[in-house]
């Protein structure tokens, strides 16, 4: 394999484990995501600005951003229409990914209620009953399975078109729900909004960029308050609602003397039963017979987050670690479900003994072994997969094993339920801490890694500056893993926080950065924001809250950012979205939306500056609520990052 990697690999990532593996990649000529990014440069300027369109066979078309070349596609679509259509399709793709994941969980939940699965149970009956009440499903003295079946039916209706309104909209603060109704963006059905976006963006349907983007808000809301929320809530019912739990993170979680299996992707359905299978006495015995000390499961990306949150399974890393974990030479199997799995993992695996095992019929990978997941035989398939990994241990080349670092401890498991429990069952102590200014506000730092940004630097720097300034940080997805690796997610990290947040975190024995879960679990942030707004009798946009996606790459992140803004939360992106070909679209998203939904987007690649933008926003919201506030214009960059680090 060719390698284009320069000798300056260290600047690709701030993670020591990744740096070590990149050195190995360079030595052995193994291609990585950073090489392929370099090979793509310069990337297409039209596409980067959202100005290219291939929605029909009269095209492909592009609009010249400098005004000299064509200003319209063959059909007559201008820059505004093309940019808005492209953005709308990205939102729909991201929302569809989350929502289809939600449906997969829902279908297995329904089959579990009918008693036709193996390895699945209703773990959190109290949560099941609470959800049933929200969906007007009768609970009183009925068998749990009956309640679950009726709840599943009601939730399946959310995907269709017959109800006209999603079941979880009862959680939305009344003022926000009223606003959505007035704007015509109340999500009606999950599939409906996504299909309608594809319809609207077909040639010759919706040509009005404002109208397309309003539907973009509705499509994203069908994800945040629909598909993703169903995924989170039903995963809690089946696999347990997370509670604070200690674990470990980085490539050091691999064990040289164990069979190592990485669980990668997003859906916890199969990985949860693999956790059960890995402790099967016969398989453990087989591993020992092969010369291993045992079977070690580790997580990657959001499947990893799901297992970390509920079972404390250690986390090998985030998005840009997925190729590098194979290069440890200590991985027997990478079991993948779907989303964010680079097709390149099978190429890297060819250089080692690692088996890549795909499991979802909708996500096959050339070069992988496909072991089709079927919930009716869940545990049996999980055992087959673990057995295959154990057998691969015989092919390991001990001299090739390089586990580069020691693992870092990390606390996870902060569901809304566990946060409220830590606060004594009510949001009051948190609200009081915010009112008194001990905590200035809260920010969700979420999303991916992107090789265009040194891995983890955006997440870690932004989070650090926020906690230093007494802002509580809630993390999910790859942002959570980045903060874990940096040691910012243990109770002792309270020492890194400003005096107010430090006091609160120490009193509760929690880190200043709370892990709320996978990317579908961003809905926990919505639920918490709604609970705070409802407690205070205000709308979400009045609260001192913000969102940030410093290293985002994925269409799912586009959907998340959009539903967060549509829910009233200001959001700062660290990577420029492909919209800058239309001034009108940029003005709407970065300014005009404020007057429509009370929140807007900003783009700021420098995490130091992003922290300033967010702190100013939070203080402005505090001031508007009549809380003690710092004058926003007094918040300036104080000194260069290097001097503070
Ligand atoms: O859903 S943060 S790179 S792993 S898209 Fe993917 Fe982004 Fe990671 Fe999880 Ni979310
Ligand atoms: Fe070109 Fe219009 Fe077809 Fe897009 S929809 S490819 S702009 S002709």
PDB file of C-alpha atoms in Angstrom, residues 343-483:
ATOM      1  CA  UNK A 343     -14.637   1.000   4.334  1.00  0.00           C
ATOM      2  CA  UNK A 344     -10.832   1.114   4.716  1.00  0.00           C
ATOM      3  CA  UNK A 345     -10.829  -0.982   7.907  1.00  0.00           C
ATOM      4  CA  UNK A 346     -10.812  -4.170   5.864  1.00  0.00           C
ATOM      5  CA  UNK A 347      -7.704  -2.935   3.977  1.00  0.00           C
ATOM      6  CA  UNK A 348      -5.839  -2.193   7.202  1.00  0.00           C
ATOM      7  CA  UNK A 349      -6.958  -5.564   8.595  1.00  0.00           C
ATOM      8  CA  UNK A 350      -5.234  -7.304   5.659  1.00  0.00           C
ATOM      9  CA  UNK A 351      -1.877  -6.157   7.107  1.00  0.00           C
ATOM     10  CA  UNK A 352      -2.657  -7.945  10.408  1.00  0.00           C
ATOM     11  CA  UNK A 353      -4.548 -11.014  11.603  1.00  0.00           C
ATOM     12  CA  UNK A 354      -7.699  -9.042  12.492  1.00  0.00           C
ATOM     13  CA  UNK A 355     -11.057 -10.376  11.332  1.00  0.00           C
ATOM     14  CA  UNK A 356     -13.561  -7.677  10.352  1.00  0.00           C
ATOM     15  CA  UNK A 357     -17.050  -9.094  10.957  1.00  0.00           C
ATOM     16  CA  UNK A 358     -20.029  -7.218   9.555  1.00  0.00           C
ATOM     17  CA  UNK A 359     -23.403  -7.968  11.092  1.00  0.00           C
ATOM     18  CA  UNK A 360     -26.092  -5.707   9.595  1.00  0.00           C
ATOM     19  CA  UNK A 361     -27.623  -6.805   6.302  1.00  0.00           C
ATOM     20  CA  UNK A 362     -27.927  -3.123   5.387  1.00  0.00           C
ATOM     21  CA  UNK A 363     -24.190  -2.515   5.920  1.00  0.00           C
ATOM     22  CA  UNK A 364     -21.877  -4.958   4.158  1.00  0.00           C
ATOM     23  CA  UNK A 365     -18.147  -4.401   3.711  1.00  0.00           C
ATOM     24  CA  UNK A 366     -16.097  -5.972   0.909  1.00  0.00           C
ATOM     25  CA  UNK A 367     -13.293  -7.894   2.605  1.00  0.00           C
ATOM     26  CA  UNK A 368     -15.269  -8.539   5.799  1.00  0.00           C
ATOM     27  CA  UNK A 369     -16.898 -11.761   6.944  1.00  0.00           C
ATOM     28  CA  UNK A 370     -20.648 -11.230   7.115  1.00  0.00           C
ATOM     29  CA  UNK A 371     -22.489 -12.846  10.041  1.00  0.00           C
ATOM     30  CA  UNK A 372     -26.065 -11.710   9.673  1.00  0.00           C
ATOM     31  CA  UNK A 373     -27.706 -10.466  12.867  1.00  0.00           C
ATOM     32  CA  UNK A 374     -31.069 -11.984  13.700  1.00  0.00           C
ATOM     33  CA  UNK A 375     -32.630 -11.048  17.064  1.00  0.00           C
ATOM     34  CA  UNK A 376     -34.496 -14.365  17.207  1.00  0.00           C
ATOM     35  CA  UNK A 377     -31.117 -16.072  17.543  1.00  0.00           C
ATOM     36  CA  UNK A 378     -29.302 -13.097  19.124  1.00  0.00           C
ATOM     37  CA  UNK A 379     -27.276 -14.918  21.740  1.00  0.00           C
ATOM     38  CA  UNK A 380     -26.425 -17.825  19.449  1.00  0.00           C
ATOM     39  CA  UNK A 381     -25.062 -15.484  16.743  1.00  0.00           C
ATOM     40  CA  UNK A 382     -23.154 -13.496  19.358  1.00  0.00           C
ATOM     41  CA  UNK A 383     -21.479 -16.706  20.541  1.00  0.00           C
ATOM     42  CA  UNK A 384     -20.560 -17.624  16.942  1.00  0.00           C
ATOM     43  CA  UNK A 385     -18.941 -14.212  16.517  1.00  0.00           C
ATOM     44  CA  UNK A 386     -16.963 -14.454  19.763  1.00  0.00           C
ATOM     45  CA  UNK A 387     -15.857 -17.992  18.809  1.00  0.00           C
ATOM     46  CA  UNK A 388     -14.550 -16.698  15.479  1.00  0.00           C
ATOM     47  CA  UNK A 389     -12.541 -14.033  17.293  1.00  0.00           C
ATOM     48  CA  UNK A 390     -11.132 -16.554  19.755  1.00  0.00           C
ATOM     49  CA  UNK A 391     -10.046 -18.777  16.891  1.00  0.00           C
ATOM     50  CA  UNK A 392      -8.264 -15.829  15.244  1.00  0.00           C
ATOM     51  CA  UNK A 393      -6.038 -15.554  18.345  1.00  0.00           C
ATOM     52  CA  UNK A 394      -3.996 -18.483  16.948  1.00  0.00           C
ATOM     53  CA  UNK A 395      -3.054 -16.293  13.975  1.00  0.00           C
ATOM     54  CA  UNK A 396      -1.727 -13.425  16.101  1.00  0.00           C
ATOM     55  CA  UNK A 397       1.960 -12.611  15.564  1.00  0.00           C
ATOM     56  CA  UNK A 398       3.274 -11.759  19.054  1.00  0.00           C
ATOM     57  CA  UNK A 399       6.179  -9.729  17.653  1.00  0.00           C
ATOM     58  CA  UNK A 400       3.713  -7.479  15.838  1.00  0.00           C
ATOM     59  CA  UNK A 401       1.837  -6.519  19.024  1.00  0.00           C
ATOM     60  CA  UNK A 402       2.299  -2.874  20.057  1.00  0.00           C
ATOM     61  CA  UNK A 403      -0.039  -1.446  22.661  1.00  0.00           C
ATOM     62  CA  UNK A 404       1.298   2.093  22.869  1.00  0.00           C
ATOM     63  CA  UNK A 405      -0.007   3.639  26.110  1.00  0.00           C
ATOM     64  CA  UNK A 406      -1.521   2.957  29.514  1.00  0.00           C
ATOM     65  CA  UNK A 407      -5.297   3.489  29.692  1.00  0.00           C
ATOM     66  CA  UNK A 408      -6.802   6.601  31.278  1.00  0.00           C
ATOM     67  CA  UNK A 409      -9.693   6.322  33.778  1.00  0.00           C
ATOM     68  CA  UNK A 410     -12.996   7.842  32.749  1.00  0.00           C
ATOM     69  CA  UNK A 411     -16.450   8.190  34.312  1.00  0.00           C
ATOM     70  CA  UNK A 412     -19.568   7.742  32.172  1.00  0.00           C
ATOM     71  CA  UNK A 413     -23.251   6.936  32.689  1.00  0.00           C
ATOM     72  CA  UNK A 414     -25.004  10.299  33.048  1.00  0.00           C
ATOM     73  CA  UNK A 415     -28.584   9.808  31.905  1.00  0.00           C
ATOM     74  CA  UNK A 416     -31.101  12.550  32.750  1.00  0.00           C
ATOM     75  CA  UNK A 417     -32.475  10.168  35.365  1.00  0.00           C
ATOM     76  CA  UNK A 418     -29.061   9.673  37.001  1.00  0.00           C
ATOM     77  CA  UNK A 419     -28.293  13.417  36.901  1.00  0.00           C
ATOM     78  CA  UNK A 420     -31.612  14.208  38.593  1.00  0.00           C
ATOM     79  CA  UNK A 421     -31.014  11.405  41.111  1.00  0.00           C
ATOM     80  CA  UNK A 422     -27.596  12.900  41.950  1.00  0.00           C
ATOM     81  CA  UNK A 423     -29.352  16.228  42.502  1.00  0.00           C
ATOM     82  CA  UNK A 424     -31.864  14.672  44.896  1.00  0.00           C
ATOM     83  CA  UNK A 425     -34.656  14.026  42.376  1.00  0.00           C
ATOM     84  CA  UNK A 426     -35.281  17.592  41.178  1.00  0.00           C
ATOM     85  CA  UNK A 427     -33.517  20.113  38.936  1.00  0.00           C
ATOM     86  CA  UNK A 428     -33.718  22.669  41.771  1.00  0.00           C
ATOM     87  CA  UNK A 429     -30.085  22.392  43.003  1.00  0.00           C
ATOM     88  CA  UNK A 430     -28.799  22.782  39.421  1.00  0.00           C
ATOM     89  CA  UNK A 431     -31.122  25.726  38.796  1.00  0.00           C
ATOM     90  CA  UNK A 432     -29.976  27.323  42.068  1.00  0.00           C
ATOM     91  CA  UNK A 433     -26.294  26.823  41.180  1.00  0.00           C
ATOM     92  CA  UNK A 434     -26.978  28.522  37.833  1.00  0.00           C
ATOM     93  CA  UNK A 435     -28.933  31.346  39.487  1.00  0.00           C
ATOM     94  CA  UNK A 436     -26.150  31.969  41.998  1.00  0.00           C
ATOM     95  CA  UNK A 437     -23.579  31.915  39.201  1.00  0.00           C
ATOM     96  CA  UNK A 438     -21.599  28.963  40.591  1.00  0.00           C
ATOM     97  CA  UNK A 439     -22.444  27.370  37.274  1.00  0.00           C
ATOM     98  CA  UNK A 440     -22.760  30.041  34.548  1.00  0.00           C
ATOM     99  CA  UNK A 441     -24.579  27.710  32.152  1.00  0.00           C
ATOM    100  CA  UNK A 442     -24.267  24.397  30.340  1.00  0.00           C
ATOM    101  CA  UNK A 443     -22.917  23.473  26.928  1.00  0.00           C
ATOM    102  CA  UNK A 444     -23.273  20.290  24.898  1.00  0.00           C
ATOM    103  CA  UNK A 445     -19.925  19.588  23.201  1.00  0.00           C
ATOM    104  CA  UNK A 446     -20.727  16.838  20.739  1.00  0.00           C
ATOM    105  CA  UNK A 447     -19.876  15.201  17.450  1.00  0.00           C
ATOM    106  CA  UNK A 448     -17.104  13.622  15.536  1.00  0.00           C
ATOM    107  CA  UNK A 449     -13.434  13.679  14.641  1.00  0.00           C
ATOM    108  CA  UNK A 450     -12.534  15.082  11.235  1.00  0.00           C
ATOM    109  CA  UNK A 451      -9.027  14.676   9.781  1.00  0.00           C
ATOM    110  CA  UNK A 452      -9.181  18.342   8.741  1.00  0.00           C
ATOM    111  CA  UNK A 453      -8.707  19.194  12.437  1.00  0.00           C
ATOM    112  CA  UNK A 454      -5.969  17.769  14.694  1.00  0.00           C
ATOM    113  CA  UNK A 455      -7.785  14.881  16.319  1.00  0.00           C
ATOM    114  CA  UNK A 456      -9.405  15.787  19.668  1.00  0.00           C
ATOM    115  CA  UNK A 457      -7.855  19.268  19.861  1.00  0.00           C
ATOM    116  CA  UNK A 458     -11.150  21.058  19.191  1.00  0.00           C
ATOM    117  CA  UNK A 459     -13.071  19.015  21.762  1.00  0.00           C
ATOM    118  CA  UNK A 460     -10.460  19.085  24.488  1.00  0.00           C
ATOM    119  CA  UNK A 461      -9.501  22.764  24.201  1.00  0.00           C
ATOM    120  CA  UNK A 462     -13.056  24.063  23.963  1.00  0.00           C
ATOM    121  CA  UNK A 463     -14.230  21.911  26.870  1.00  0.00           C
ATOM    122  CA  UNK A 464     -11.281  22.934  29.019  1.00  0.00           C
ATOM    123  CA  UNK A 465     -11.919  26.654  28.478  1.00  0.00           C
ATOM    124  CA  UNK A 466     -15.595  26.238  29.277  1.00  0.00           C
ATOM    125  CA  UNK A 467     -15.111  24.342  32.536  1.00  0.00           C
ATOM    126  CA  UNK A 468     -12.373  26.785  33.578  1.00  0.00           C
ATOM    127  CA  UNK A 469     -15.048  29.434  33.314  1.00  0.00           C
ATOM    128  CA  UNK A 470     -17.613  27.546  35.405  1.00  0.00           C
ATOM    129  CA  UNK A 471     -19.630  26.223  32.492  1.00  0.00           C
ATOM    130  CA  UNK A 472     -20.846  22.647  32.924  1.00  0.00           C
ATOM    131  CA  UNK A 473     -20.069  20.570  29.823  1.00  0.00           C
ATOM    132  CA  UNK A 474     -22.238  17.691  28.618  1.00  0.00           C
ATOM    133  CA  UNK A 475     -20.568  15.443  26.056  1.00  0.00           C
ATOM    134  CA  UNK A 476     -21.669  12.664  23.726  1.00  0.00           C
ATOM    135  CA  UNK A 477     -20.246  10.669  20.821  1.00  0.00           C
ATOM    136  CA  UNK A 478     -16.628  11.149  19.806  1.00  0.00           C
ATOM    137  CA  UNK A 479     -16.390  14.405  21.794  1.00  0.00           C
ATOM    138  CA  UNK A 480     -16.916  12.375  24.968  1.00  0.00           C
ATOM    139  CA  UNK A 481     -14.146   9.942  24.064  1.00  0.00           C
ATOM    140  CA  UNK A 482     -11.761  12.826  23.290  1.00  0.00           C
ATOM    141  CA  UNK A 483     -12.401  14.357  26.706  1.00  0.00           C
TER     142      UNK A 483
END
